[in-house]
Coordinates of C-alpha atoms (C1' of nucleotides) in Angstrom, one line a residue:
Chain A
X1 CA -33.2 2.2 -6.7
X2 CA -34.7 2.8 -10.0
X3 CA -34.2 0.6 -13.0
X4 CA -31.3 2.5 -14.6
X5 CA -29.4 2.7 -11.6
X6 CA -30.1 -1.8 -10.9
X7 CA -28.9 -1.9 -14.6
X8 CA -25.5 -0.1 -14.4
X9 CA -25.1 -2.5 -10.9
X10 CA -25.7 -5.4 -12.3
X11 CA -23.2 -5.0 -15.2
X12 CA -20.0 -7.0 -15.4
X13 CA -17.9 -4.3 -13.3
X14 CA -15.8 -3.0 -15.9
X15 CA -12.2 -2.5 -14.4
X16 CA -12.3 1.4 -15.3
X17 CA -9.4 1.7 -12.8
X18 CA -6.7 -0.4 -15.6
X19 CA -4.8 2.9 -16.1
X20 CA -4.1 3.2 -11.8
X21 CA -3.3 -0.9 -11.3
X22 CA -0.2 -0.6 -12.1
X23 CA 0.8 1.6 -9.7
X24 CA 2.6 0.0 -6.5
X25 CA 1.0 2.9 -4.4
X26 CA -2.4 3.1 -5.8
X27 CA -3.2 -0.7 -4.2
X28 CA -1.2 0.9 -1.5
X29 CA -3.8 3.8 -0.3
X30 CA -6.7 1.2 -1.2
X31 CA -5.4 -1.5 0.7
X32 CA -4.6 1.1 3.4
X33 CA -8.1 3.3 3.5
X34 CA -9.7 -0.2 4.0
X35 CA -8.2 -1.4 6.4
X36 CA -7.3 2.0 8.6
X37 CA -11.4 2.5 8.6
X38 CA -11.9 -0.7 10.3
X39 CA -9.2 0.4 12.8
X40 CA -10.8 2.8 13.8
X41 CA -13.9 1.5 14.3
X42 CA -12.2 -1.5 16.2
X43 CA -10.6 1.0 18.4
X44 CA -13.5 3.2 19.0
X45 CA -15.6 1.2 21.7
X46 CA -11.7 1.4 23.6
X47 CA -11.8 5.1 23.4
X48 CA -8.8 5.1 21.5
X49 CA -8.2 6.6 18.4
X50 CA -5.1 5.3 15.8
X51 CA -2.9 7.5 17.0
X52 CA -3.1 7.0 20.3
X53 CA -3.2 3.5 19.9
X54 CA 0.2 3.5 18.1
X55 CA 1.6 5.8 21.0
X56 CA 0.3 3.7 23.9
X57 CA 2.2 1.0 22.2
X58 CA 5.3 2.7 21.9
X59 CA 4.9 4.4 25.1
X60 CA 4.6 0.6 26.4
X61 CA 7.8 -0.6 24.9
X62 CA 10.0 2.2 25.6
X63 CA 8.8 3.3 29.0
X64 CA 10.2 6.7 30.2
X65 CA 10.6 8.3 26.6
X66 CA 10.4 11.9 25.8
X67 CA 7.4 13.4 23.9
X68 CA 10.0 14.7 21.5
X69 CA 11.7 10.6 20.8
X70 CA 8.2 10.1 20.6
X71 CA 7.1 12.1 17.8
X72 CA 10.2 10.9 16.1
X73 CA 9.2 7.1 16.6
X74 CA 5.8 8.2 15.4
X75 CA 6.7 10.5 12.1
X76 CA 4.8 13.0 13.4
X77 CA 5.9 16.0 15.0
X78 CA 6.0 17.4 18.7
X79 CA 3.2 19.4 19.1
X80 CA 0.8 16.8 17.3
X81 CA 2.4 14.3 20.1
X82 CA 1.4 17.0 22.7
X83 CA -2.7 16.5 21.7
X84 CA -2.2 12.8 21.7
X85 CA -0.5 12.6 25.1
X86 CA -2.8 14.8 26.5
X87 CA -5.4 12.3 25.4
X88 CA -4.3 9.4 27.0
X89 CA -3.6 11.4 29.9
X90 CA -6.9 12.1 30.2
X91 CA -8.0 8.7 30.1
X92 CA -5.5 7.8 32.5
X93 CA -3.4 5.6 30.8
X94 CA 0.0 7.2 30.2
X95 CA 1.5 9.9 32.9
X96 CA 4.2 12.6 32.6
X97 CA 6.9 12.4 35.0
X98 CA 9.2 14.6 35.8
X99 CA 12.8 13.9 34.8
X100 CA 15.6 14.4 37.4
X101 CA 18.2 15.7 35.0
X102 CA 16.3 17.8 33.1
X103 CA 13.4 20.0 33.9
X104 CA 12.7 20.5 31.0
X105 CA 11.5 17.0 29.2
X106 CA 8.7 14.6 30.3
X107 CA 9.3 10.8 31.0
X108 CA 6.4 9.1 29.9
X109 CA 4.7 5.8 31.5
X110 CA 2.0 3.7 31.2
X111 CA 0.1 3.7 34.1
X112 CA -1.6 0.6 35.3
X113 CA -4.8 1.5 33.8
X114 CA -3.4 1.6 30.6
X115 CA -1.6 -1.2 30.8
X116 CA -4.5 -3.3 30.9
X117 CA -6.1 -0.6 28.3
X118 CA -3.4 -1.8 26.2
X119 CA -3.9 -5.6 26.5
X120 CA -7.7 -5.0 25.9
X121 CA -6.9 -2.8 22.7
X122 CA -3.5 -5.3 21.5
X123 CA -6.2 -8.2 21.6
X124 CA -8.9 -6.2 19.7
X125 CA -6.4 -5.2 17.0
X126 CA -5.4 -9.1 16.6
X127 CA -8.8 -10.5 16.5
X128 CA -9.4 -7.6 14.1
X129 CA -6.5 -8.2 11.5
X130 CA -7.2 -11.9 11.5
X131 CA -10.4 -11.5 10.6
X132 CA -10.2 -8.6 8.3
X133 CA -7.3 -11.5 5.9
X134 CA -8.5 -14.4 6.6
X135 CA -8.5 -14.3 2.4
X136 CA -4.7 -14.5 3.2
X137 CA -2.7 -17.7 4.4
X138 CA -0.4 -16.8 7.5
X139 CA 2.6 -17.0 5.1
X140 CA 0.9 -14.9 2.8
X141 CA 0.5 -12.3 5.9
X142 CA 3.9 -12.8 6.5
X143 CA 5.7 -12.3 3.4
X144 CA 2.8 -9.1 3.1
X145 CA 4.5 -7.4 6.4
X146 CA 8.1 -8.6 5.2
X147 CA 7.5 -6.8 1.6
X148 CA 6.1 -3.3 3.2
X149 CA 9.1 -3.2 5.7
X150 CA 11.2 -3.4 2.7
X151 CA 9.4 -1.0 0.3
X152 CA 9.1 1.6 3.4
X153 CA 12.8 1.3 3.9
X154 CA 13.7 1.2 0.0
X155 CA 11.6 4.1 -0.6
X156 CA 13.0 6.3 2.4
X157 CA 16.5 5.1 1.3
X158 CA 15.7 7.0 -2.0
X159 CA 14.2 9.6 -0.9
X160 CA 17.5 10.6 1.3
X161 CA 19.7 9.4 -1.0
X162 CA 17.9 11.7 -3.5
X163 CA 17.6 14.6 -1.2
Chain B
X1 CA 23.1 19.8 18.1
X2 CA 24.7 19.4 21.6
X3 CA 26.4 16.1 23.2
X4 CA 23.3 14.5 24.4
X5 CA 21.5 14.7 21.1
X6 CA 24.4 13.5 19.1
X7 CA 24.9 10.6 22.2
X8 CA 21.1 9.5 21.5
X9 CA 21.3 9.5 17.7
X10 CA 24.8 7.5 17.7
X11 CA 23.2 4.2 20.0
X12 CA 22.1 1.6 18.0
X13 CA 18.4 2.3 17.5
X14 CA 16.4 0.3 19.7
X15 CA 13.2 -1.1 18.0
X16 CA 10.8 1.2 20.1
X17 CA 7.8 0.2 18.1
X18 CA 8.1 -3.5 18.2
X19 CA 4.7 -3.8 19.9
X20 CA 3.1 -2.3 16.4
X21 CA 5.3 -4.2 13.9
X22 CA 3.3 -7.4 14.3
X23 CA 0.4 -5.5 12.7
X24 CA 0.0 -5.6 8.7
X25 CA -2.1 -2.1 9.2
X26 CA 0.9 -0.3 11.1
X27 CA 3.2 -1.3 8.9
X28 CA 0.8 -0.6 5.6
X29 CA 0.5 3.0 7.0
X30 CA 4.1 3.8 7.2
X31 CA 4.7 2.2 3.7
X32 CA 1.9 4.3 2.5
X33 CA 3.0 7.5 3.7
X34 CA 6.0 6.8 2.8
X35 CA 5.1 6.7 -0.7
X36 CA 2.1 9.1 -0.9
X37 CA 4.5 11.9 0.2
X38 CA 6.8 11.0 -2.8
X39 CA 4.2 10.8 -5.0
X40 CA 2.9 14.0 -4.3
X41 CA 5.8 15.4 -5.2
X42 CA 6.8 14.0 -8.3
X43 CA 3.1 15.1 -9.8
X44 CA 3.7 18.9 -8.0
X45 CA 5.6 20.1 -11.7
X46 CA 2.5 18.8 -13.3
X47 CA 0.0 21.0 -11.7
X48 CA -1.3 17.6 -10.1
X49 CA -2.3 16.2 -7.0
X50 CA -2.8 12.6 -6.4
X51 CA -6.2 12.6 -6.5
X52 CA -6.4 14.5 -9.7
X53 CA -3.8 12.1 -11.2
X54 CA -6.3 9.7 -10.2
X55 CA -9.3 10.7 -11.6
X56 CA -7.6 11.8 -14.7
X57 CA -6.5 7.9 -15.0
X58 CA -10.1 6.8 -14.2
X59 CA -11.5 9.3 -17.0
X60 CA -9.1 8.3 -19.1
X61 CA -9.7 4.5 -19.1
X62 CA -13.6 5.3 -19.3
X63 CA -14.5 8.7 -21.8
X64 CA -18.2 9.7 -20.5
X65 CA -17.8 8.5 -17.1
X66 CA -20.5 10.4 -14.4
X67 CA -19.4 12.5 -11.5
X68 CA -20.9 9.8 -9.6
X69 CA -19.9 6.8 -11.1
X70 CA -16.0 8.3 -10.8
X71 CA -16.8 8.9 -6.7
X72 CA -17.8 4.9 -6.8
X73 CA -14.8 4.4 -8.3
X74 CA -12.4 6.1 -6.4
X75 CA -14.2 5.5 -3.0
X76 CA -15.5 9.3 -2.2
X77 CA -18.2 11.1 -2.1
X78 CA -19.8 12.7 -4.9
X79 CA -19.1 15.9 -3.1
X80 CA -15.5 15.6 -3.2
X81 CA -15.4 14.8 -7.1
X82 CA -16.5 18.2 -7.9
X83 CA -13.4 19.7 -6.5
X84 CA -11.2 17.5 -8.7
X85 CA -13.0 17.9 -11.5
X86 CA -13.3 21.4 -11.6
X87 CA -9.7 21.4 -10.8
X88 CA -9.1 19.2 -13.7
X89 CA -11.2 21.3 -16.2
X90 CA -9.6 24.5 -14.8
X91 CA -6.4 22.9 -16.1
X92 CA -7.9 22.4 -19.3
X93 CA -7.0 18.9 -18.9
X94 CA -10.9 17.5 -18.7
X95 CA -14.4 18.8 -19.9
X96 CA -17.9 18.3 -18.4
X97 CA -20.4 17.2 -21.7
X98 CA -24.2 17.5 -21.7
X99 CA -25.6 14.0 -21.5
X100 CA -28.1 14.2 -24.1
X101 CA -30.3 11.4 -22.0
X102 CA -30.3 12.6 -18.5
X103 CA -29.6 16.3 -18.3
X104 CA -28.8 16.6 -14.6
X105 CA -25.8 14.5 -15.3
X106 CA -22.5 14.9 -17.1
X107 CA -20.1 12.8 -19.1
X108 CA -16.6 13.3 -18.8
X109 CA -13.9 13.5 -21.3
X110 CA -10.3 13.9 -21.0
X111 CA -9.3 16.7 -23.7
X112 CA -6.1 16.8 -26.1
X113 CA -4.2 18.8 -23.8
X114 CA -5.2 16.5 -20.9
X115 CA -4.3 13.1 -22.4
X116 CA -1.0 14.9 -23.4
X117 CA -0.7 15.7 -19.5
X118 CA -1.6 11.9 -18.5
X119 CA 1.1 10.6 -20.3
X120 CA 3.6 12.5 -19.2
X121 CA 2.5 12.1 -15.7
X122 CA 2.4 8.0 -16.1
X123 CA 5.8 8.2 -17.1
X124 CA 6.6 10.3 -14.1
X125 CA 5.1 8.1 -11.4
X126 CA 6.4 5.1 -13.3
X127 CA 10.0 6.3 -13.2
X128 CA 9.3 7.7 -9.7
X129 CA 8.1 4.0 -8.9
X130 CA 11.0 2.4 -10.3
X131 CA 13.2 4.6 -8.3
X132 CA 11.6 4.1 -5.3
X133 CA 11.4 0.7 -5.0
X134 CA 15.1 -0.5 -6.5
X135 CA 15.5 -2.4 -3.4
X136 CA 13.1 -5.0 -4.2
X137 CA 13.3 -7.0 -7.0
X138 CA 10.8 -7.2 -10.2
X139 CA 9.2 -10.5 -8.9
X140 CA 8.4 -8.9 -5.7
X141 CA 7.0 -6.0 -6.3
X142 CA 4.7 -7.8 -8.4
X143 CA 3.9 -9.9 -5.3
X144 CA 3.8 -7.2 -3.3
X145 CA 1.1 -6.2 -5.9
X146 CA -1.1 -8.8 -5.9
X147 CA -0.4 -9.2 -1.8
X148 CA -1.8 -5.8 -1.4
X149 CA -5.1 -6.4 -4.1
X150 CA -6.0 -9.3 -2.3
X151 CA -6.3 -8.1 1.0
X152 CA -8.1 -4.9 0.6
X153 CA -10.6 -7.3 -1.4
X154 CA -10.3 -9.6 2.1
X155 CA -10.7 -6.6 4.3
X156 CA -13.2 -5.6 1.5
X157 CA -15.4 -8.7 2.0
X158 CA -15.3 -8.9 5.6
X159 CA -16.7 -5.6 6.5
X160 CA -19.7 -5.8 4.0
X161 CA -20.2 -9.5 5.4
X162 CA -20.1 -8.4 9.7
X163 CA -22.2 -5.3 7.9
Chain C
dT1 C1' -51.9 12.1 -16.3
dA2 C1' -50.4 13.9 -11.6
dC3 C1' -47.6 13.1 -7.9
dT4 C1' -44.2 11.0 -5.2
dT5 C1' -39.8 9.3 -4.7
dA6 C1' -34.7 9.0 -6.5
dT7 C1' -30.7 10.7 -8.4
dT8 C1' -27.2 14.2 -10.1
dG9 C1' -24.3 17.7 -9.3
dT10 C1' -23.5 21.5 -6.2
dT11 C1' -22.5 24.5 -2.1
dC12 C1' -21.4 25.2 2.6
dA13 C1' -20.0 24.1 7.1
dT14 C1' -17.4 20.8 9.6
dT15 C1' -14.1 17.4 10.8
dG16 C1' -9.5 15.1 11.6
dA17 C1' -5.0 14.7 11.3
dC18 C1' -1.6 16.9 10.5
dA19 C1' 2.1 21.0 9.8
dT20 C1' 4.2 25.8 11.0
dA21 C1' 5.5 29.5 13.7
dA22 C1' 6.2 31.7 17.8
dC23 C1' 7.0 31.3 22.8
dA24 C1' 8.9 30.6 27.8
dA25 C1' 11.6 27.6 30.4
dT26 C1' 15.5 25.2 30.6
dC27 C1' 19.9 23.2 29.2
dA28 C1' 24.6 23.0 26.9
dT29 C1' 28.8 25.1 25.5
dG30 C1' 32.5 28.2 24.3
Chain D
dC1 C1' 28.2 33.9 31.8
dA2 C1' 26.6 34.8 27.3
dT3 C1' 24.8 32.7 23.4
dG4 C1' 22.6 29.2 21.0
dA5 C1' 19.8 24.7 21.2
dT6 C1' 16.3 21.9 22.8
dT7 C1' 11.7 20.7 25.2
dG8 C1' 7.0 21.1 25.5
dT9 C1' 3.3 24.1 24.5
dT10 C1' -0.2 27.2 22.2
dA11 C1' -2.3 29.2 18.4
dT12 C1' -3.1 29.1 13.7
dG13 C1' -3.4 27.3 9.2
dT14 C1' -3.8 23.6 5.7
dC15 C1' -5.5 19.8 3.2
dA16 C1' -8.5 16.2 2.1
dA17 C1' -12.5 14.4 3.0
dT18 C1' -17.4 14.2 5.0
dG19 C1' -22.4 15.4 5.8
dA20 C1' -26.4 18.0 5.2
dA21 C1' -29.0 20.7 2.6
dC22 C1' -30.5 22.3 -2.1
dA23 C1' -32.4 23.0 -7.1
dA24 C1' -32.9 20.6 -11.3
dT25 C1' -34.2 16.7 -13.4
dA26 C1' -35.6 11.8 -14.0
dA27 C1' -38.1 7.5 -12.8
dG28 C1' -41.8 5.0 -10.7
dT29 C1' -46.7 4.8 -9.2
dA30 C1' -51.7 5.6 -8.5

DNA sequence: TACTTATTGTTCATTGACATAACAATCATG
DNA sequence: CATGATTGTTATGTCAATGAACAATAAGTA
């Protein structure tokens, strides 16, 4: 690095961002790009991208849903579910099975493979978050979660309301 | 829709992600996208984006600024500031100046038109803000504020530290 | 000075995570 | 049973961002 460059560094970091603090969802996407990085890298060495994390877990807690509930749970929609079942499929944790009353639809379970895949992952993800705000006390955590369950469901109220 | 669909939607929705609620990162992303989609939206009349609105901010709260320096800033590559700021200047909203020290470089400035623009869309995004968040109260989302600053400087910290 | 290394902005190809549109198979309903 | 809806799927596109390479220029060094 050459001297101009160690100069501009070394400067008091002037907050040339003042104009975007005061936005709720600017510290939003920063907080979230920082942390969903990390994810990913957390998940990585598990095979298991974000997305498939968060539908093993679902897939986990609501055994025998469709792809279609699924994408619904997810916000995303059915044929992005398609790629991510197919994935875990193919790392043997989640199977299709056929559903009795209609030949259509897929039940979806967790095989035992990916149950313990899951476990491994869950305890990754934990070790991970407490790490990544240890900066934060556990109430501070809590009322964190508490306030982005609210502003989620305030700001999809609006948007419905306002539809 | 048919009987079955309507039977589904009627039962009381059964928390099918519970497993990914104890995580601050599942529930950042859904708040995020949440938002982001919102936002997008609002800025749309404005010939914006959100990451113009961005760097338009950022240009705005330091005249002169570098490409790079405004990738540092808002965590991209130098790469992708070109595209915004060529978008910007095709707007008329921003201009690259000759830097009269370092000639590979530019310094850029926010024009009449664009600091018009900029004002217009801070009002925007703070009315769409207010909107969006009526269900929490003015203390809160200022805690939510600061919540969110401190721990993408936590998650901040730890990554460069386990670097 | 010469020359070697760094930095700036740029282009282009690629990626990842989605969405959209069309489709066959199947189901529901009048 | 005839028509419309729904399920999963494929193919295709989009959008934001990245990475690698590049010419022009600047800074550091022998």
């Amino acid at each position: 690095m050459n001297r101009k460059a160690q100069a501009a560094k070394a400067e008091t970091p002037k907050q040339t961002d003042m104009l975007l603090r005061q936005f709720i969802g600017y510290n939003m996407k920063r907080a979230y790009l920082q942390v969903q990085e990390d994810m990913a890298r957390t998940l990585e060495p598990l095979g298991l991208r974000v997305g498939t994390f968060s539908a093993l877990a679902v897939i986990m807690g609501s055994p025998g849903i469709s792809q279609t509930q699924l994408s619904e749970v997810l916000n995303i929609k059915r044929s992005g579910v398609v790629v991510v079942v197919d994935d875990l499929e193919r790392a043997g944790a989640v199977e299709r099975k056929p559903v009795r009353t209609d030949r259509r639809a897929y039940a979806l379970h967790v095989t035992q493979e990916g149950s313990q895949l899951w476990k491994r992952a869950e305890a990754a993800v934990q070790a991970h978050e407490a790490a990544l705000f240890t900066d934060l006390e556990a109430p501070e955590q809590r009322a964190l979660q508490e306030l982005l369950v609210r502003a989620a469901r305030s700001a999809k109220h609006t948007r419905e309301a306002g539809k």
